[in-house]
Coordinates of C-alpha atoms in Angstrom, one line a residue:
X1 CA 0.0 0.0 0.0
X2 CA 1.3 3.4 -0.9
X3 CA 2.0 5.8 1.9
X4 CA -1.2 7.8 2.8
X5 CA 0.4 11.1 2.4
X6 CA 1.9 10.4 -1.0
X7 CA -1.5 9.4 -2.2
X8 CA -3.2 12.5 -0.7
X9 CA -0.4 14.8 -1.9
X10 CA -1.0 13.6 -5.5
X11 CA -4.7 14.1 -5.0
X12 CA -4.5 17.7 -3.9
X13 CA -1.5 19.0 -5.8
X14 CA -2.2 21.7 -8.4
X15 CA -5.8 22.2 -7.2
X16 CA -4.9 25.5 -5.4
X17 CA -7.0 24.6 -2.4
X18 CA -6.9 27.3 0.3
X19 CA -6.4 26.2 3.9
X20 CA -6.7 28.9 6.6
X21 CA -4.6 28.6 9.8
X22 CA -6.0 30.9 12.6
X23 CA -2.7 30.5 14.6
X24 CA -0.4 32.2 12.0
X25 CA 2.0 33.5 14.6
X26 CA 3.0 30.0 15.7
X27 CA 6.3 28.7 14.4
X28 CA 5.0 25.2 13.8
X29 CA 2.2 26.6 11.6
X30 CA 4.5 28.9 9.7
X31 CA 7.0 26.1 9.0
X32 CA 4.3 23.8 7.7
X33 CA 2.7 26.5 5.7
X34 CA 6.0 27.3 3.9
X35 CA 6.5 23.6 3.1
X36 CA 2.9 23.3 1.8
X37 CA 3.3 26.4 -0.3
X38 CA 6.7 25.6 -1.7
X39 CA 5.7 22.0 -2.7
X40 CA 2.6 23.3 -4.5
X41 CA 0.2 21.3 -2.4
X42 CA -2.1 24.1 -1.3
X43 CA -2.4 27.8 -0.7
X44 CA -2.0 28.6 3.1
X45 CA -3.7 31.6 4.7
X46 CA -2.2 32.7 8.0
X47 CA -4.3 34.7 10.4
X48 CA -3.0 36.8 13.3
X49 CA -1.6 40.1 14.3
X50 CA 0.8 41.1 11.5
X51 CA 3.6 42.2 13.9
X52 CA 3.4 38.9 15.8
X53 CA 3.5 36.8 12.6
X54 CA 6.5 38.8 11.3
X55 CA 8.3 38.6 14.6
X56 CA 7.9 34.8 14.7
X57 CA 9.1 34.5 11.2
X58 CA 12.1 36.6 11.8
X59 CA 13.0 34.7 15.0
X60 CA 12.9 31.4 13.1
X61 CA 14.4 32.8 9.9
X62 CA 11.2 31.9 7.9
X63 CA 10.5 33.4 4.5
X64 CA 6.8 34.0 4.2
X65 CA 7.0 35.5 0.7
X66 CA 3.9 34.5 -1.3
X67 CA 1.9 33.4 1.6
X68 CA -1.4 35.3 2.3
X69 CA -1.6 36.8 5.7
X70 CA -4.7 38.4 7.2
X71 CA -5.0 40.4 10.5
X72 CA -8.7 40.2 11.4
X73 CA -8.4 43.4 13.3
X74 CA -7.0 45.3 10.3
X75 CA -9.3 44.1 7.5
X76 CA -11.2 46.6 5.3
X77 CA -14.3 47.8 7.2
X78 CA -16.6 47.0 4.3
X79 CA -15.3 43.4 4.2
X80 CA -15.7 43.1 8.0
X81 CA -19.2 44.4 7.9
X82 CA -20.1 41.9 5.1
X83 CA -18.8 39.1 7.3
X84 CA -20.9 40.4 10.2
X85 CA -24.0 40.5 8.1
X86 CA -23.4 36.9 6.8
X87 CA -22.8 35.6 10.3
X88 CA -26.0 37.2 11.7
X89 CA -27.9 35.8 8.7
X90 CA -26.4 32.3 9.3
X91 CA -27.3 32.4 13.0
X92 CA -30.9 33.2 12.1
X93 CA -31.7 35.6 14.9
X94 CA -29.7 33.8 17.6
X95 CA -26.8 36.3 17.3
X96 CA -27.0 40.1 17.0
X97 CA -24.6 42.3 15.0
X98 CA -22.6 43.4 18.0
X99 CA -22.1 39.8 19.2
X100 CA -21.2 38.8 15.6
X101 CA -18.6 41.6 15.4
X102 CA -17.1 40.5 18.7
X103 CA -16.9 36.9 17.6
X104 CA -15.1 37.9 14.4
X105 CA -12.3 39.5 16.4
X106 CA -11.5 35.9 17.4
X107 CA -9.3 34.2 14.9
X108 CA -11.1 30.9 15.0
X109 CA -14.5 32.6 14.2
X110 CA -12.9 34.7 11.5
X111 CA -11.3 31.6 9.9
X112 CA -14.5 29.7 10.1
X113 CA -16.3 32.5 8.3
X114 CA -13.7 32.5 5.6
X115 CA -14.5 28.8 5.0
X116 CA -18.3 29.4 5.2
X117 CA -18.2 32.2 2.7
X118 CA -15.9 30.3 0.3
X119 CA -12.8 32.4 0.8
X120 CA -11.0 29.3 2.1
X121 CA -11.7 25.7 1.4
X122 CA -10.7 24.3 4.8
X123 CA -9.4 25.3 8.2
X124 CA -6.8 23.8 10.5
X125 CA -6.5 25.0 14.1
X126 CA -5.7 23.7 17.6
X127 CA -1.9 24.2 17.9
X128 CA -2.6 26.8 20.5
X129 CA -6.3 26.6 21.2
X130 CA -8.2 23.8 22.9
X131 CA -10.5 21.6 20.9
X132 CA -13.7 23.5 21.9
X133 CA -12.3 26.7 20.4
X134 CA -12.0 25.0 17.1
X135 CA -15.1 22.9 17.1
X136 CA -17.6 25.5 18.5
X137 CA -17.4 28.0 15.6
X138 CA -17.5 25.1 13.1
X139 CA -20.8 23.8 14.6
X140 CA -22.3 27.3 15.0
X141 CA -21.4 28.5 11.5
X142 CA -20.5 25.6 9.1
X143 CA -22.8 23.1 10.9
X144 CA -23.2 19.5 10.0
X145 CA -23.5 18.1 6.5
X146 CA -26.9 17.0 5.2
X147 CA -28.0 13.7 6.8
X148 CA -25.8 14.3 9.9
X149 CA -27.0 15.4 13.3
X150 CA -23.6 15.6 14.9
X151 CA -19.9 15.3 14.3
X152 CA -17.4 12.7 15.4
X153 CA -13.7 12.2 15.5
X154 CA -11.7 9.5 13.7
X155 CA -8.1 8.4 13.6
X156 CA -6.4 6.8 10.7
X157 CA -4.0 4.2 12.1
X158 CA -1.1 3.4 9.8
X159 CA 1.9 1.1 10.0
X160 CA 3.7 0.0 6.9
X161 CA 1.1 -1.5 4.6
X162 CA -1.5 -1.6 7.3
X163 CA -4.2 1.1 7.4
X164 CA -7.3 1.2 9.7
X165 CA -9.8 3.7 10.9
X166 CA -10.9 4.1 14.6
X167 CA -13.9 6.1 15.7
X168 CA -15.3 7.8 17.7
X169 CA -12.0 8.5 19.5
X170 CA -12.2 12.2 20.0
X171 CA -15.6 13.9 20.3
X172 CA -18.7 12.2 21.7
X173 CA -18.3 10.9 25.2
X174 CA -21.4 8.8 25.2
X175 CA -23.1 7.4 22.1
X176 CA -26.6 6.1 21.9
X177 CA -27.6 3.7 19.2
X178 CA -28.6 6.3 16.6
X179 CA -25.4 8.3 17.2
X180 CA -23.3 5.1 17.0
X181 CA -25.0 4.3 13.6
X182 CA -24.3 7.7 12.3
X183 CA -20.6 7.5 13.4
X184 CA -20.4 4.1 11.5
X185 CA -21.7 5.7 8.3
X186 CA -19.5 8.8 8.6
X187 CA -16.5 6.6 9.2
X188 CA -17.1 4.3 6.2
X189 CA -17.2 7.4 4.0
X190 CA -14.0 8.8 5.6
X191 CA -12.3 5.4 5.1
X192 CA -13.1 5.6 1.4
X193 CA -11.6 9.0 1.1
X194 CA -8.4 7.7 2.5
X195 CA -8.1 4.6 0.3
X196 CA -9.7 2.1 2.6
X197 CA -12.5 -0.2 1.2
X198 CA -14.6 -0.1 4.4
X199 CA -15.4 -3.3 6.4
X200 CA -17.0 -1.7 9.5
X201 CA -17.0 -3.6 12.8
X202 CA -19.4 -2.4 15.5
X203 CA -17.3 -3.3 18.5
X204 CA -18.6 -4.7 21.8
X205 CA -17.5 -7.1 24.6
X206 CA -19.9 -9.6 22.9
X207 CA -20.0 -11.4 19.6
X208 CA -23.3 -12.3 18.1
X209 CA -25.1 -12.7 21.4
X210 CA -22.4 -14.3 23.4
X211 CA -23.2 -11.9 26.2
X212 CA -26.5 -10.3 27.3
X213 CA -26.5 -6.7 28.4
X214 CA -28.1 -3.4 27.5
X215 CA -24.7 -2.2 26.2
X216 CA -24.7 -5.1 23.8
X217 CA -28.3 -4.3 22.8
X218 CA -27.2 -0.8 21.9
X219 CA -24.5 -2.0 19.5
X220 CA -26.9 -4.5 17.9
X221 CA -29.5 -1.8 17.4
X222 CA -26.9 0.6 16.1
X223 CA -25.7 -2.0 13.5
X224 CA -29.3 -2.4 12.3
X225 CA -29.9 1.3 12.1
X226 CA -26.6 1.9 10.1
X227 CA -27.5 -0.8 7.6
X228 CA -31.0 0.6 7.1
X229 CA -29.8 4.2 6.8
X230 CA -27.0 3.3 4.3
X231 CA -28.2 0.3 2.4
X232 CA -25.3 0.6 0.0
X233 CA -23.1 -0.2 3.0
X234 CA -25.3 -2.9 4.5
X235 CA -23.0 -5.8 3.7
X236 CA -20.0 -3.8 4.9
X237 CA -21.2 -3.1 8.4
X238 CA -21.7 -5.8 11.0
X239 CA -21.9 -6.2 14.8
X240 CA -21.9 -6.8 17.6
X241 CA -18.3 -8.0 17.3
X242 CA -15.5 -8.4 19.8
X243 CA -12.2 -7.0 18.5
X244 CA -10.6 -10.5 18.0
X245 CA -13.7 -11.7 16.0
X246 CA -13.6 -8.5 13.9
X247 CA -9.9 -8.7 13.2
X248 CA -8.7 -12.4 13.2
X249 CA -10.0 -14.7 10.6
X250 CA -9.7 -17.9 12.7
X251 CA -11.6 -16.3 15.6
X252 CA -14.2 -15.0 13.2
X253 CA -14.7 -18.5 11.7
X254 CA -15.5 -19.7 15.2
X255 CA -17.5 -16.8 16.6
X256 CA -19.2 -15.2 13.6
X257 CA -19.0 -17.6 10.6
X258 CA -21.8 -16.0 8.6
X259 CA -20.4 -12.4 8.9
X260 CA -18.9 -10.7 5.8
X261 CA -17.0 -8.3 8.0
X262 CA -15.7 -10.5 10.8
X263 CA -12.0 -11.4 10.3
X264 CA -11.6 -8.7 7.7
X265 CA -12.6 -5.4 9.5
X266 CA -10.6 -2.3 8.8
X267 CA -12.9 0.3 10.3
X268 CA -13.6 -0.1 14.0
X269 CA -16.5 1.7 15.7
X270 CA -16.1 1.8 19.5
X271 CA -19.2 1.9 21.7
X272 CA -18.0 5.0 23.7
X273 CA -15.3 7.6 23.6
X274 CA -13.7 6.0 26.6
X275 CA -13.1 2.8 24.6
X276 CA -12.2 4.6 21.4
X277 CA -9.6 6.9 23.0
X278 CA -8.0 4.0 25.0
X279 CA -8.1 1.8 21.9
X280 CA -6.3 4.1 19.5
X281 CA -3.6 5.0 22.2
X282 CA -2.9 1.3 22.8
X283 CA -2.5 0.7 19.1
X284 CA -0.3 3.8 18.9
X285 CA 1.9 3.1 21.9
X286 CA 2.1 -0.7 22.1
X287 CA 1.4 -1.5 18.5
X288 CA 3.6 1.1 16.9
X289 CA 0.9 2.6 14.7
X290 CA 1.0 6.2 13.6
X291 CA -2.2 7.8 14.8
X292 CA -3.3 10.4 12.2
X293 CA -6.0 12.8 13.4
X294 CA -8.5 13.4 14.9
X295 CA -10.3 13.8 11.6
X296 CA -13.6 15.6 12.2
X297 CA -16.4 13.8 10.5
X298 CA -19.9 15.1 9.6
X299 CA -19.2 18.8 9.0
X300 CA -20.5 20.5 5.9
X301 CA -16.9 21.8 5.2
X302 CA -13.6 20.4 6.4
X303 CA -12.2 21.7 9.7
X304 CA -9.4 19.9 11.6
X305 CA -8.3 20.2 15.2
X306 CA -4.6 19.8 16.0
X307 CA -3.2 18.6 19.3
X308 CA -1.6 21.4 21.2
X309 CA 1.4 19.0 21.4
X310 CA 1.6 18.9 17.6
X311 CA 4.9 19.5 15.8
X312 CA 5.5 21.0 12.4
X313 CA 5.2 17.6 10.7
X314 CA 1.8 17.0 12.4
X315 CA 0.6 20.3 11.1
X316 CA 1.9 19.5 7.6
X317 CA 0.1 16.1 7.5
X318 CA -3.2 17.3 9.0
X319 CA -3.3 20.1 6.5
X320 CA -2.9 17.6 3.7
X321 CA -5.7 15.4 5.1
X322 CA -8.0 18.4 5.5
X323 CA -7.3 19.7 2.0
X324 CA -8.1 16.3 0.6
X325 CA -11.5 16.4 2.3
X326 CA -12.3 19.6 0.5
X327 CA -12.1 18.0 -2.9
X328 CA -15.6 17.5 -4.4
X329 CA -15.7 14.1 -6.0

């Protein structure tokens, strides 16, 4: 299997996709933006106070020539007023003009509005800000895509030729059956975007009725709902399955012999955030997998949330992933 980032770089190169970075004064962001610009992969837009951006660039001897920079506090008043009007309109009476103007002084809100109004194709934030500061404006302004009631967070897990997707590992603490079904469908579509032919396992501590509990019933119900809601994926989603039955062919043959997914799963849907977060970190730290994400699923336009511990390489890779999500197939 080709490296994920080689595949995605080939996919986005030359399309002039614009990715806005609200944390433009951060050295990690600047270093990644320069690499992305110079390699022709995308057009970065850096937000922040002009003096702070230039000071950071000087300190790290970065050349930002050719990279668009916007100071939200210094934009043309007419442009700012237009953004205020569009934000008020988008909020449908829940936010007045003064509040909208105050919001737009925040770089995450300003960046989100650039995406919403088509002045940017995608947004990457979170190197400095906590997750809520990235996700909140996205939910208030961009909102969920048609057919989605909420967002979820997935990780691509890659090691050598192995590539899997784990969800929800980042956003929803508790998932009821309808939410779990929605996450399964979102994850199958994300998997396809990243070169995975989805075989979706709805994970549990039970396989095909081996244990009786309301938590098992939830996964069984979620499986049925996902198959009904996305009939084109019905044969590619199965549960409830324990991880060994989902992943190991010999175990699948014994525990779920009629399943088309068991033993071949590559997309793993965890029954709670607790399980999903623990699961991906075990695979990362004990299994030696690279954990790429979190990838926010279910939004009407791509927004990604970095870890505040991210390095320049992480920013570079997340930007490539986010840009790839902006391509309309």
